[in-house]
Amino acid sequence: MKKIIFLDVDGTLINYEAKLPVSAEKAVNMARENGHKVYICTGCSKAEIEQRDFRTMKLDGMIGANGGYVEDQGKVIMHKSLSKDDVKAIVDWCNEREIGFYLEANSGMYINDYYIKQGPEALAKYVLGKGKKIDDLAKFKAESMNQYIHLQGEDLYRDDVNKVSFILRSYQDHLDSIKDFPNLVANTWGGKDEQALFGDLGIKGITKKHAIEVLLDHLHASKEETISFGDAKIDLSMFECCNYNVAMGNGGKQIKEAADYITDDVDEDGLYNAFKKLNLI
């Protein structure tokens, strides 16, 4: 039976330095040559994915924004955005607290003044917390900001935002976001062992699970055909609806406990070896 494969991106398909291992690229291309379909299933917006260097790797489509965007063969199947009023409320909430944030849209990633100072430090903690080495910390911090677009004032009140990620000064900011935005869904993500470095706010009911169900309906496919790969707590919803689930060796405790199989680290040919073990290549 040909499979439909769902791959988380950061920490699964690529490493925490946003580099695609040659073996992972080879695995994906070989799987597609064998007739399997391969989709990325990520929290990233399409704009963020387009900045990744996937070299010659080919995909059948993507699920982005933690399930808010679904694309198959270049066709948009579903796209859910926050209302402009919700975006304004989040922007004002973060600015009042002097919290750096970025608005995740398919057109780009838009940051406030506070993110310029706080963002590089948080991103460095994210990478270092995942066990990766940064040879030149100053250079990393400077280059980490190249992917963002800086906006100010009412220009941040946009109507094309999939979700908003913000830097956590402490876990209390996440708890406050749950209380202050009961109409939205709040998540955290970050470094080693699910350390909460960032919070995010998105549309309620939008999950990787829901998006996979939408895509399977579009493809007239069944759950029995699906395999998912992930490394973080946010991927648990993907595991809920797929038939076979694989956790990366560099993943957190919860995702490993929920998995049918655990691979090697992404940098140790984990994805390639798993594809081979599962007879996908």
Short mmCIF file of C-alpha atoms in Angstrom, two decimals:
data_model
loop_
_atom_site.label_atom_id
_atom_site.label_comp_id
_atom_site.label_asym_id
_atom_site.label_seq_id
_atom_site.Cartn_x
_atom_site.Cartn_y
_atom_site.Cartn_z
CA MET A 1 0.00 0.00 0.00
CA LYS A 2 1.32 3.43 -0.95
CA LYS A 3 1.60 5.76 2.04
CA ILE A 4 0.87 9.39 2.79
CA ILE A 5 3.76 10.70 4.89
CA PHE A 6 3.54 13.76 7.15
CA LEU A 7 6.79 15.36 8.29
CA ASP A 8 7.23 18.01 10.93
CA VAL A 9 10.02 20.37 9.82
CA ASP A 10 12.20 21.81 12.61
CA GLY A 11 13.90 18.97 14.44
CA THR A 12 12.41 16.32 12.16
CA LEU A 13 13.11 17.05 8.51
CA ILE A 14 15.77 19.67 9.21
CA ASN A 15 18.03 20.18 12.21
CA TYR A 16 17.78 23.01 14.71
CA GLU A 17 20.17 25.12 12.64
CA ALA A 18 17.61 24.96 9.78
CA LYS A 19 19.85 22.71 7.68
CA LEU A 20 18.50 19.80 5.66
CA PRO A 21 20.67 16.67 5.99
CA VAL A 22 21.57 15.18 2.60
CA SER A 23 20.22 11.82 3.78
CA ALA A 24 16.80 13.35 4.61
CA GLU A 25 16.58 14.96 1.17
CA LYS A 26 17.47 11.60 -0.40
CA ALA A 27 14.87 9.75 1.69
CA VAL A 28 12.04 12.09 0.70
CA ASN A 29 12.90 12.00 -3.02
CA MET A 30 13.25 8.22 -3.01
CA ALA A 31 9.93 7.77 -1.20
CA ARG A 32 8.14 9.89 -3.79
CA GLU A 33 9.83 7.96 -6.59
CA ASN A 34 8.37 4.83 -4.99
CA GLY A 35 4.88 6.29 -5.28
CA HIS A 36 4.37 7.58 -1.74
CA LYS A 37 3.08 11.10 -1.10
CA VAL A 38 5.09 13.37 1.22
CA TYR A 39 3.76 16.50 2.95
CA ILE A 40 5.41 18.72 5.52
CA CYS A 41 3.21 19.40 8.54
CA THR A 42 4.63 22.33 10.47
CA GLY A 43 3.95 25.29 12.70
CA CYS A 44 5.77 27.50 10.20
CA SER A 45 3.95 29.76 7.78
CA LYS A 46 4.51 29.35 4.04
CA ALA A 47 6.75 32.44 4.05
CA GLU A 48 9.01 30.86 6.63
CA ILE A 49 9.15 27.56 4.73
CA GLU A 50 10.10 29.38 1.52
CA GLN A 51 13.21 30.65 3.31
CA ARG A 52 14.36 27.12 4.06
CA ASP A 53 16.96 25.60 1.74
CA PHE A 54 15.39 22.33 0.64
CA ARG A 55 17.82 22.05 -2.29
CA THR A 56 16.41 19.53 -4.80
CA MET A 57 13.91 17.94 -2.43
CA LYS A 58 10.39 17.70 -3.84
CA LEU A 59 7.15 17.58 -1.85
CA ASP A 60 3.50 16.94 -2.69
CA GLY A 61 2.33 19.83 -0.54
CA MET A 62 2.27 21.28 2.94
CA ILE A 63 0.31 21.85 6.10
CA GLY A 64 1.46 25.07 7.73
CA ALA A 65 0.67 27.37 10.67
CA ASN A 66 -0.02 24.37 12.94
CA GLY A 67 -2.89 23.39 10.66
CA GLY A 68 -4.19 26.75 9.48
CA TYR A 69 -2.96 26.29 5.91
CA VAL A 70 -3.27 23.24 3.64
CA GLU A 71 -1.81 22.98 0.14
CA ASP A 72 -1.73 20.05 -2.31
CA GLN A 73 0.20 20.14 -5.59
CA GLY A 74 0.31 23.94 -5.42
CA LYS A 75 -3.46 24.25 -4.83
CA VAL A 76 -4.70 25.86 -1.61
CA ILE A 77 -7.16 23.48 0.05
CA MET A 78 -7.73 25.46 3.27
CA HIS A 79 -6.46 28.74 4.71
CA LYS A 80 -7.63 30.12 8.06
CA SER A 81 -6.42 33.50 9.33
CA LEU A 82 -6.90 35.41 12.57
CA SER A 83 -9.32 38.32 12.38
CA LYS A 84 -7.79 41.79 12.23
CA ASP A 85 -9.42 42.55 15.60
CA ASP A 86 -7.72 39.53 17.18
CA VAL A 87 -4.37 40.52 15.70
CA LYS A 88 -4.77 44.08 17.02
CA ALA A 89 -5.60 42.76 20.49
CA ILE A 90 -2.53 40.48 20.53
CA VAL A 91 -0.24 43.21 19.19
CA ASP A 92 -1.44 45.68 21.83
CA TRP A 93 -1.20 43.05 24.59
CA CYS A 94 2.42 42.24 23.71
CA ASN A 95 3.45 45.86 23.28
CA GLU A 96 1.95 46.83 26.64
CA ARG A 97 4.06 44.08 28.23
CA GLU A 98 7.12 45.02 26.16
CA ILE A 99 7.20 41.53 24.64
CA GLY A 100 8.78 40.79 21.27
CA PHE A 101 6.59 38.94 18.78
CA TYR A 102 6.31 37.97 15.14
CA LEU A 103 3.16 37.76 13.08
CA GLU A 104 3.19 34.64 10.91
CA ALA A 105 1.59 35.22 7.52
CA ASN A 106 2.05 33.56 4.14
CA SER A 107 3.32 36.91 2.87
CA GLY A 108 6.07 37.23 5.50
CA MET A 109 6.95 37.31 9.19
CA TYR A 110 6.40 40.72 10.76
CA ILE A 111 8.04 41.84 14.01
CA ASN A 112 7.66 44.67 16.51
CA ASP A 113 10.36 46.88 18.05
CA TYR A 114 10.87 44.61 21.05
CA TYR A 115 11.62 41.57 18.91
CA ILE A 116 14.64 43.29 17.38
CA LYS A 117 16.36 43.17 20.77
CA GLN A 118 14.78 40.05 22.28
CA GLY A 119 14.50 37.83 19.21
CA PRO A 120 18.18 36.99 18.57
CA GLU A 121 18.71 35.98 22.20
CA ALA A 122 15.61 33.78 22.23
CA LEU A 123 16.52 32.10 18.95
CA ALA A 124 20.06 31.42 20.19
CA LYS A 125 18.62 29.82 23.35
CA TYR A 126 16.35 27.71 21.14
CA VAL A 127 19.23 26.35 19.05
CA LEU A 128 21.65 25.90 21.96
CA GLY A 129 18.95 24.26 24.06
CA LYS A 130 18.53 21.64 21.37
CA GLY A 131 22.18 20.70 21.79
CA LYS A 132 23.56 22.40 18.69
CA LYS A 133 26.79 24.38 18.64
CA ILE A 134 26.93 28.00 17.46
CA ASP A 135 30.47 28.80 16.34
CA ASP A 136 29.99 32.56 16.07
CA LEU A 137 27.21 33.69 18.41
CA ALA A 138 27.28 37.35 17.32
CA LYS A 139 27.04 36.38 13.66
CA PHE A 140 24.21 33.94 14.38
CA LYS A 141 22.22 36.59 16.24
CA ALA A 142 22.70 39.14 13.45
CA GLU A 143 21.76 36.73 10.67
CA SER A 144 18.77 35.36 12.59
CA MET A 145 16.93 38.63 12.00
CA ASN A 146 17.26 38.54 8.20
CA GLN A 147 14.07 36.49 7.83
CA TYR A 148 11.80 39.12 9.43
CA ILE A 149 10.11 42.33 8.32
CA HIS A 150 10.05 45.12 10.91
CA LEU A 151 6.79 47.08 11.18
CA GLN A 152 5.53 49.67 13.63
CA GLY A 153 2.23 51.12 14.84
CA GLU A 154 -0.96 50.31 12.97
CA ASP A 155 0.98 48.57 10.18
CA LEU A 156 1.07 45.57 12.53
CA TYR A 157 -2.74 45.37 12.59
CA ARG A 158 -2.90 42.94 9.68
CA ASP A 159 -5.70 40.74 8.33
CA ASP A 160 -3.53 37.98 6.82
CA VAL A 161 -1.98 36.52 9.99
CA ASN A 162 -2.14 32.75 10.57
CA LYS A 163 -0.87 32.89 14.16
CA VAL A 164 1.32 34.98 16.44
CA SER A 165 4.45 33.78 18.25
CA PHE A 166 5.79 35.81 21.17
CA ILE A 167 8.80 35.56 23.48
CA LEU A 168 8.07 34.32 27.00
CA ARG A 169 9.71 36.35 29.75
CA SER A 170 8.38 33.63 32.05
CA TYR A 171 5.80 30.86 31.84
CA GLN A 172 3.32 33.27 33.41
CA ASP A 173 3.07 35.10 30.08
CA HIS A 174 1.69 31.90 28.54
CA LEU A 175 -0.77 31.42 31.40
CA ASP A 176 -1.88 35.03 31.05
CA SER A 177 -2.37 34.58 27.30
CA ILE A 178 -4.74 31.67 27.98
CA LYS A 179 -6.76 33.85 30.38
CA ASP A 180 -6.71 37.02 28.27
CA PHE A 181 -7.53 35.32 24.92
CA PRO A 182 -10.13 32.64 25.76
CA ASN A 183 -11.39 32.72 22.15
CA LEU A 184 -7.97 31.59 20.82
CA VAL A 185 -5.75 28.53 21.33
CA ALA A 186 -2.45 29.06 23.17
CA ASN A 187 0.64 26.87 22.80
CA THR A 188 4.29 27.00 23.86
CA TRP A 189 7.45 25.87 22.12
CA GLY A 190 11.15 26.17 22.70
CA GLY A 191 14.30 24.37 23.68
CA LYS A 192 15.47 21.21 25.36
CA ASP A 193 12.80 18.89 26.78
CA GLU A 194 9.95 21.18 25.69
CA GLN A 195 11.31 24.19 27.56
CA ALA A 196 8.91 27.07 26.95
CA LEU A 197 10.78 29.89 25.21
CA PHE A 198 7.93 31.10 22.99
CA GLY A 199 4.18 31.24 23.27
CA ASP A 200 1.83 31.38 20.31
CA LEU A 201 -1.80 32.23 19.73
CA GLY A 202 -3.95 30.90 16.91
CA ILE A 203 -7.47 30.02 15.89
CA LYS A 204 -9.33 27.54 18.10
CA GLY A 205 -10.03 24.21 16.43
CA ILE A 206 -7.05 24.60 14.10
CA THR A 207 -4.58 21.78 14.70
CA LYS A 208 -2.33 19.54 12.67
CA LYS A 209 -4.89 16.77 13.24
CA HIS A 210 -7.73 18.81 11.75
CA ALA A 211 -5.61 19.83 8.77
CA ILE A 212 -4.61 16.23 8.04
CA GLU A 213 -8.27 15.21 8.13
CA VAL A 214 -9.09 18.01 5.66
CA LEU A 215 -6.30 16.88 3.34
CA LEU A 216 -7.25 13.19 3.55
CA ASP A 217 -10.82 14.10 2.63
CA HIS A 218 -9.51 16.08 -0.35
CA LEU A 219 -7.35 13.13 -1.43
CA HIS A 220 -10.16 10.59 -0.83
CA ALA A 221 -7.67 8.73 1.34
CA SER A 222 -7.96 6.90 4.66
CA LYS A 223 -6.12 7.04 7.97
CA GLU A 224 -4.74 3.54 7.32
CA GLU A 225 -2.49 5.00 4.62
CA THR A 226 -0.79 7.56 6.88
CA ILE A 227 2.57 7.78 8.66
CA SER A 228 3.68 10.81 10.67
CA PHE A 229 7.08 11.97 11.94
CA GLY A 230 7.54 14.55 14.72
CA ASP A 231 9.78 15.66 17.57
CA ALA A 232 7.71 17.95 19.81
CA LYS A 233 4.58 18.17 21.94
CA ILE A 234 2.81 20.18 19.22
CA ASP A 235 3.06 17.08 17.00
CA LEU A 236 0.90 14.98 19.33
CA SER A 237 -2.25 16.07 17.48
CA MET A 238 -0.68 14.71 14.29
CA PHE A 239 -0.10 11.40 16.06
CA GLU A 240 -3.76 11.30 17.11
CA CYS A 241 -5.01 10.89 13.55
CA CYS A 242 -2.26 8.97 11.76
CA ASN A 243 -2.01 5.20 11.59
CA TYR A 244 1.69 4.91 12.43
CA ASN A 245 3.73 7.50 14.30
CA VAL A 246 7.47 8.03 14.50
CA ALA A 247 9.32 10.24 16.99
CA MET A 248 12.78 11.59 16.30
CA GLY A 249 15.59 10.59 18.64
CA ASN A 250 16.17 14.28 19.40
CA GLY A 251 12.52 14.71 20.38
CA GLY A 252 10.90 15.41 23.74
CA LYS A 253 9.71 12.87 26.29
CA GLN A 254 5.98 13.13 25.52
CA ILE A 255 6.32 12.62 21.77
CA LYS A 256 8.58 9.62 22.30
CA GLU A 257 6.11 8.04 24.72
CA ALA A 258 3.33 8.42 22.13
CA ALA A 259 5.31 6.99 19.22
CA ASP A 260 5.23 3.57 17.60
CA TYR A 261 8.92 3.90 16.74
CA ILE A 262 11.80 6.21 17.70
CA THR A 263 14.52 7.11 15.17
CA ASP A 264 18.08 8.31 15.55
CA ASP A 265 18.76 12.05 15.81
CA VAL A 266 17.89 13.98 12.64
CA ASP A 267 21.61 14.72 12.12
CA GLU A 268 22.45 11.03 12.41
CA ASP A 269 20.45 10.02 9.32
CA GLY A 270 17.43 9.41 11.54
CA LEU A 271 14.85 10.13 8.86
CA TYR A 272 16.62 8.11 6.16
CA ASN A 273 17.10 5.09 8.41
CA ALA A 274 13.45 5.20 9.49
CA PHE A 275 12.21 5.43 5.89
CA LYS A 276 14.34 2.39 5.10
CA LYS A 277 13.11 0.42 8.12
CA LEU A 278 9.49 1.16 7.21
CA ASN A 279 10.06 0.05 3.59
CA LEU A 280 9.28 3.49 2.20
CA ILE A 281 12.54 3.47 0.23
#
